[in-house]
Amino acid sequence: MVLEAPRQPLLARQLPLRDPAAGEVLVEVAACGVCRTDLHVADGELTRPKLPLVLGHEVVGRVVAAGAGVERLRVGDRVGVPWLGATCGRCPHCRAARENLCDSPEFTGYTRDGGYASHMLADAGYVFSLPDAYDDAHAAPLLCAGLIGFRALRFCDDARTVGIYGFGAAAHLIAQLAIWQGRRVFAFTKPGDADGQAFARALGCAWAGDSTQPPPEPLDAAVLFAPVGSLVPAALRATRKAGTVVCGGIHMSEIPAFPYELLWGERVLRSVANLTRDDAEQFLALAPRVPIRTHVQTWPLAQANEALDAVRTGRVQGAAVLLCP
Ligand SMILES: [Zn+2]
Ligand SMILES: [Zn+2]
């Protein structure tokens, strides 16, 4: 399913398949998660996609061919392909164990073709084996919603009370991890989203309510997954002194001006960008131990546009996943 230009529906296309180059694997895709980032690319809010482009960076599939020099993987191996497609290994960030901030990175489903497809090519150094406890569809959301959520939660340090704004794919995974770690989770949804709030409570959240409401007690930290800039001052207002507000999305509407007193008191406002391979190794080992249960709603690959629309309008409980033929 190909994006030929922003703000156009994806189109089913037959594309030629080349053999994997040195260091690459050819993956037969079984399932691919639909992430809000895909919407930001399709809608033109992320402005530098490869075009035409195959979206999708939560890819689960099996290796069907390997290029020269690939020793870590064999034909038949089940692998996951995440957003981080490749890094340079030489820039100051790569050398400082911050490859998520690489100066010349490649991203799956953005600067290289992703997994809304029957097959894809991936750099063998940036794919992961997946825990057996998850079938293909249920493993897919771990690869971005889970990984980015995991990185965001780490920036909450030892917060005992964590607010999560936007209770979609990432939130439903990371709430389970936070609760398992002994934290209390307060879930904020779109005003009036009773189903979303009930879903959050069913997963063990201590409180769920509208994002316009204050929490029942101040937060030690907050994580924003909703791409809504006005939630930044709202989250700062809900967070106690020395607390951290983490912005987990890649794009957000403009943040309105707010009084300095919301940041005063050594509150920290920060973003989370991409993932490192170390994040992936840690999280994929941790997920089955919790165990984190992924809730998925599936569409056939040919209905990728419908799945994107469902994510856009917030109609998905848990994560949207495409099943690839
Ligand atoms: Zn780099
Ligand atoms: Zn993503």
Coordinates of N, CA, C and O in Angstrom, one line a residue, residues 214-319:
P214 N -8.6 18.0 36.4 CA -7.4 17.7 37.2 C -7.4 16.3 37.7 O -8.5 15.7 37.9
P215 N -6.2 15.7 38.0 CA -6.2 14.3 38.6 C -6.6 14.4 40.0 O -6.6 15.5 40.6
P216 N -7.0 13.3 40.6 CA -7.5 13.3 42.0 C -6.3 13.7 43.0 O -6.6 14.1 44.1
E217 N -5.1 13.6 42.6 CA -3.9 14.0 43.4 C -2.8 14.4 42.4 O -2.8 14.0 41.3
P218 N -1.9 15.3 42.9 CA -0.8 15.7 41.9 C 0.0 14.5 41.4 O 0.2 13.5 42.1
L219 N 0.4 14.6 40.1 CA 1.2 13.6 39.5 C 2.7 13.8 39.8 O 3.2 14.9 40.0
D220 N 3.4 12.7 39.9 CA 4.9 12.8 40.0 C 5.5 13.0 38.7 O 6.6 13.5 38.5
A221 N 4.8 12.4 37.6 CA 5.3 12.6 36.3 C 4.1 12.4 35.3 O 3.1 11.8 35.7
A222 N 4.2 12.9 34.2 CA 3.2 12.8 33.2 C 3.8 12.4 31.8 O 4.9 12.9 31.5
V223 N 3.1 11.6 31.1 CA 3.6 11.2 29.7 C 2.5 11.6 28.7 O 1.3 11.2 29.0
L224 N 2.8 12.4 27.7 CA 1.8 12.8 26.7 C 2.0 12.0 25.4 O 3.0 12.0 24.8
F225 N 1.0 11.2 25.1 CA 1.0 10.5 23.8 C 0.0 11.2 22.8 O 0.2 11.1 21.6
A226 N -1.0 11.9 23.3 CA -1.9 12.7 22.4 C -1.1 13.8 21.8 O -0.4 14.5 22.5
P227 N -1.3 14.0 20.5 CA -0.5 15.1 19.8 C -1.1 16.5 19.9 O -1.2 17.2 18.9
V228 N -1.4 16.8 21.1 CA -2.2 18.0 21.4 C -1.5 19.0 22.3 O -1.3 18.7 23.5
G229 N -0.9 20.1 21.7 CA -0.1 21.0 22.4 C -0.7 21.6 23.6 O 0.0 21.8 24.6
S230 N -2.0 21.8 23.6 CA -2.6 22.4 24.8 C -2.6 21.5 26.1 O -2.8 21.9 27.2
L231 N -2.2 20.2 25.8 CA -2.1 19.3 27.0 C -0.8 19.5 27.7 O -0.7 19.1 28.9
V232 N 0.2 20.2 27.1 CA 1.5 20.4 27.8 C 1.3 21.3 29.1 O 1.6 20.9 30.2
P233 N 0.7 22.5 28.9 CA 0.4 23.2 30.2 C -0.5 22.5 31.1 O -0.4 22.6 32.3
A234 N -1.5 21.8 30.6 CA -2.4 21.0 31.4 C -1.7 20.0 32.3 O -1.9 19.8 33.5
A235 N -0.7 19.3 31.6 CA 0.0 18.3 32.3 C 1.0 18.9 33.3 O 1.2 18.4 34.4
L236 N 1.6 20.0 33.0 CA 2.5 20.7 33.9 C 1.7 21.2 35.2 O 2.1 21.0 36.3
R237 N 0.5 21.6 34.9 CA -0.4 22.1 36.0 C -0.7 20.9 36.9 O -0.9 21.1 38.1
A238 N -0.8 19.7 36.4 CA -1.2 18.5 37.2 C -0.1 17.9 37.9 O -0.2 16.9 38.6
T239 N 1.2 18.4 37.6 CA 2.4 17.7 38.1 C 3.0 18.4 39.2 O 3.1 19.7 39.2
R240 N 3.4 17.7 40.2 CA 4.0 18.3 41.4 C 5.4 18.9 41.1 O 6.0 18.6 40.1
K241 N 5.9 19.6 42.1 CA 7.3 20.2 42.0 C 8.3 19.1 41.7 O 8.1 18.0 42.2
A242 N 9.3 19.4 40.9 CA 10.3 18.5 40.5 C 9.9 17.3 39.7 O 10.6 16.4 39.3
G243 N 8.6 17.4 39.3 CA 8.1 16.3 38.4 C 8.5 16.6 36.9 O 8.8 17.7 36.6
T244 N 8.3 15.5 36.1 CA 8.7 15.6 34.7 C 7.5 15.3 33.8 O 6.7 14.5 34.1
V245 N 7.4 16.1 32.8 CA 6.4 15.9 31.8 C 7.1 15.5 30.5 O 8.0 16.2 30.0
V246 N 6.8 14.3 30.0 CA 7.5 13.7 28.9 C 6.5 13.7 27.7 O 5.4 13.2 27.7
C247 N 7.0 14.3 26.6 CA 6.2 14.3 25.3 C 6.6 13.2 24.5 O 7.8 13.1 24.0
G248 N 5.8 12.2 24.3 CA 6.2 11.0 23.6 C 5.9 10.9 22.1 O 6.4 10.0 21.5
G249 N 5.3 11.9 21.6 CA 4.9 11.8 20.1 C 6.0 12.5 19.3 O 6.8 13.3 19.8
I250 N 6.0 12.2 18.0 CA 7.0 12.8 17.1 C 6.5 14.2 16.5 O 7.3 15.0 16.0
H251 N 5.2 14.4 16.7 CA 4.6 15.7 16.2 C 3.5 16.1 17.1 O 2.8 15.2 17.7
M252 N 3.3 17.4 17.3 CA 2.3 17.9 18.2 C 1.8 19.2 17.7 O 2.6 20.0 17.1
S253 N 0.6 19.5 17.9 CA 0.1 20.8 17.5 C 0.8 21.9 18.4 O 1.4 21.5 19.4
E254 N 0.7 23.1 18.0 CA 1.5 24.2 18.7 C 1.1 24.2 20.2 O 0.0 24.1 20.6
I255 N 2.2 24.4 21.0 CA 2.0 24.5 22.5 C 1.6 25.9 22.8 O 2.3 26.9 22.5
P256 N 0.5 26.2 23.4 CA 0.1 27.6 23.8 C 1.0 28.1 24.8 O 1.6 27.4 25.6
A257 N 1.1 29.5 24.8 CA 1.9 30.1 25.9 C 1.3 29.8 27.2 O 0.1 29.6 27.4
F258 N 2.1 29.7 28.2 CA 1.6 29.4 29.6 C 2.5 30.2 30.6 O 3.6 30.5 30.3
P259 N 1.9 30.4 31.8 CA 2.7 31.2 32.8 C 3.9 30.4 33.3 O 3.8 29.2 33.5
Y260 N 4.9 31.1 33.6 CA 6.2 30.4 34.0 C 6.0 29.6 35.3 O 6.6 28.6 35.5
E261 N 5.0 30.0 36.1 CA 4.8 29.3 37.4 C 4.5 27.8 37.2 O 4.7 27.0 38.1
L262 N 4.0 27.5 36.0 CA 3.7 26.1 35.7 C 5.0 25.2 35.6 O 5.0 24.0 35.9
L263 N 6.0 25.9 35.2 CA 7.3 25.2 35.0 C 8.2 25.4 36.3 O 9.0 24.5 36.6
W264 N 8.0 26.5 37.0 CA 8.7 26.8 38.2 C 8.6 25.6 39.2 O 7.7 24.8 39.1
G265 N 9.5 25.5 40.1 CA 9.5 24.4 41.0 C 10.3 23.2 40.5 O 10.0 22.1 40.9
E266 N 11.2 23.5 39.6 CA 12.1 22.5 39.1 C 11.4 21.4 38.3 O 11.8 20.2 38.3
R267 N 10.2 21.8 37.8 CA 9.5 20.8 36.9 C 10.4 20.7 35.6 O 11.0 21.7 35.2
V268 N 10.3 19.6 35.0 CA 11.1 19.3 33.8 C 10.1 19.0 32.6 O 9.2 18.2 32.8
L269 N 10.3 19.6 31.5 CA 9.5 19.3 30.3 C 10.5 18.8 29.2 O 11.5 19.5 28.9
R270 N 10.2 17.6 28.7 CA 11.1 17.1 27.7 C 10.4 16.2 26.7 O 9.3 15.8 26.9
S271 N 11.1 15.9 25.6 CA 10.5 15.0 24.6 C 11.3 13.7 24.7 O 12.3 13.6 25.3
V272 N 10.8 12.7 23.9 CA 11.4 11.5 23.7 C 11.5 11.2 22.2 O 10.5 11.4 21.5
A273 N 12.6 10.9 21.7 CA 12.8 10.7 20.3 C 13.3 9.4 19.9 O 14.3 8.9 20.4
N274 N 12.5 8.7 19.1 CA 13.0 7.4 18.5 C 13.3 6.4 19.5 O 12.8 6.3 20.6
L275 N 14.2 5.5 19.2 CA 14.6 4.4 20.1 C 16.1 4.0 19.8 O 16.6 4.3 18.8
T276 N 16.7 3.4 20.8 CA 18.0 2.8 20.6 C 17.8 1.3 20.5 O 16.8 0.8 21.0
R277 N 18.7 0.6 19.9 CA 18.7 -0.9 19.8 C 18.7 -1.4 21.2 O 18.1 -2.5 21.5
D278 N 19.4 -0.8 22.1 CA 19.4 -1.2 23.5 C 18.0 -1.2 24.2 O 17.6 -2.1 24.9
D279 N 17.3 -0.1 23.9 CA 15.9 0.0 24.4 C 15.1 -1.2 23.9 O 14.3 -1.8 24.7
A280 N 15.3 -1.6 22.6 CA 14.5 -2.7 22.0 C 14.9 -4.0 22.7 O 14.0 -4.8 23.1
E281 N 16.2 -4.2 22.9 CA 16.6 -5.5 23.5 C 16.0 -5.6 25.0 O 15.5 -6.6 25.4
Q282 N 16.1 -4.5 25.7 CA 15.6 -4.5 27.1 C 14.1 -4.7 27.1 O 13.5 -5.5 27.9
F283 N 13.3 -3.9 26.3 CA 11.9 -4.0 26.4 C 11.3 -5.3 25.9 O 10.4 -5.9 26.5
L284 N 11.9 -5.8 24.8 CA 11.4 -7.1 24.3 C 11.7 -8.3 25.2 O 10.9 -9.3 25.2
A285 N 12.7 -8.2 26.1 CA 12.9 -9.2 27.1 C 11.9 -9.0 28.3 O 11.5 -10.0 28.9
L286 N 11.6 -7.7 28.6 CA 10.7 -7.4 29.7 C 9.3 -7.7 29.4 O 8.6 -8.2 30.3
A287 N 8.8 -7.4 28.2 CA 7.4 -7.5 27.9 C 6.7 -8.9 28.3 O 5.7 -8.9 29.0
P288 N 7.3 -10.0 28.0 CA 6.7 -11.3 28.3 C 6.8 -11.6 29.8 O 6.1 -12.4 30.3
R289 N 7.7 -10.9 30.5 CA 7.8 -11.2 32.0 C 6.7 -10.5 32.8 O 6.3 -11.0 33.8
V290 N 6.2 -9.4 32.3 CA 5.2 -8.6 33.1 C 3.9 -9.5 33.3 O 3.5 -9.6 34.4
P291 N 3.3 -10.1 32.4 CA 3.4 -9.9 30.9 C 2.6 -8.8 30.5 O 1.4 -8.6 31.0
I292 N 3.1 -8.0 29.5 CA 2.3 -7.0 28.9 C 1.4 -7.6 27.8 O 1.9 -8.4 27.0
R293 N 0.1 -7.4 27.9 CA -0.8 -8.0 27.0 C -1.2 -6.9 26.0 O -1.7 -5.8 26.3
T294 N -1.0 -7.2 24.7 CA -1.4 -6.2 23.7 C -2.8 -6.5 23.2 O -3.2 -7.6 22.9
H295 N -3.6 -5.4 23.2 CA -4.9 -5.5 22.7 C -4.9 -5.0 21.2 O -4.5 -3.8 21.0
V296 N -5.3 -5.8 20.3 CA -5.2 -5.4 18.9 C -6.6 -5.4 18.2 O -7.4 -6.3 18.5
Q297 N -6.7 -4.5 17.2 CA -7.8 -4.6 16.3 C -7.2 -4.7 14.9 O -6.3 -3.9 14.6
T298 N -7.6 -5.7 14.1 CA -6.9 -6.0 12.9 C -7.7 -5.6 11.7 O -8.9 -5.7 11.7
W299 N -7.0 -5.3 10.6 CA -7.5 -5.1 9.3 C -6.7 -5.8 8.3 O -5.4 -5.9 8.5
P300 N -7.2 -6.3 7.2 CA -6.4 -6.8 6.1 C -5.6 -5.6 5.5 O -6.0 -4.5 5.5
L301 N -4.4 -6.0 5.0 CA -3.5 -5.0 4.4 C -4.2 -4.1 3.4 O -4.0 -2.8 3.4
A302 N -5.1 -4.6 2.6 CA -5.8 -3.9 1.6 C -6.7 -2.8 2.2 O -7.1 -1.8 1.5
Q303 N -7.0 -2.9 3.5 CA -7.8 -1.9 4.1 C -7.0 -0.9 5.0 O -7.5 -0.4 6.0
A304 N -5.8 -0.7 4.6 CA -4.9 0.2 5.4 C -5.5 1.6 5.5 O -5.3 2.2 6.6
N305 N -6.1 2.1 4.5 CA -6.7 3.4 4.7 C -7.8 3.5 5.8 O -7.8 4.4 6.5
E306 N -8.6 2.4 5.8 CA -9.6 2.3 6.9 C -8.9 2.3 8.3 O -9.4 2.9 9.2
A307 N -7.9 1.5 8.4 CA -7.2 1.4 9.7 C -6.6 2.7 10.1 O -6.7 3.2 11.2
L308 N -6.0 3.5 9.1 CA -5.4 4.8 9.4 C -6.6 5.7 9.9 O -6.4 6.5 10.8
D309 N -7.7 5.7 9.2 CA -8.8 6.5 9.6 C -9.3 6.2 11.0 O -9.7 7.1 11.8
A310 N -9.3 4.9 11.4 CA -9.7 4.5 12.7 C -8.7 5.1 13.8 O -9.2 5.5 14.9
V311 N -7.4 5.1 13.5 CA -6.5 5.7 14.4 C -6.7 7.2 14.5 O -6.7 7.8 15.5
R312 N -6.9 7.8 13.3 CA -7.1 9.2 13.3 C -8.3 9.7 14.2 O -8.2 10.7 14.9
T313 N -9.4 8.9 14.1 CA -10.6 9.3 14.9 C -10.6 8.7 16.3 O -11.6 8.9 17.0
G314 N -9.6 8.0 16.6 CA -9.5 7.5 18.0 C -10.5 6.3 18.2 O -10.9 6.1 19.4
R315 N -10.8 5.6 17.2 CA -11.8 4.5 17.3 C -11.2 3.2 17.7 O -11.9 2.2 17.8
V316 N -9.9 3.1 17.9 CA -9.3 1.8 18.1 C -9.0 1.7 19.6 O -8.5 2.6 20.3
Q317 N -9.4 0.6 20.2 CA -9.1 0.3 21.6 C -7.9 -0.6 21.6 O -7.9 -1.7 21.1
G318 N -6.8 0.0 22.1 CA -5.5 -0.7 22.0 C -4.8 -0.3 20.7 O -4.7 0.9 20.4
A319 N -4.3 -1.2 20.0 CA -3.5 -0.9 18.8 C -4.1 -1.5 17.5 O -4.7 -2.5 17.5

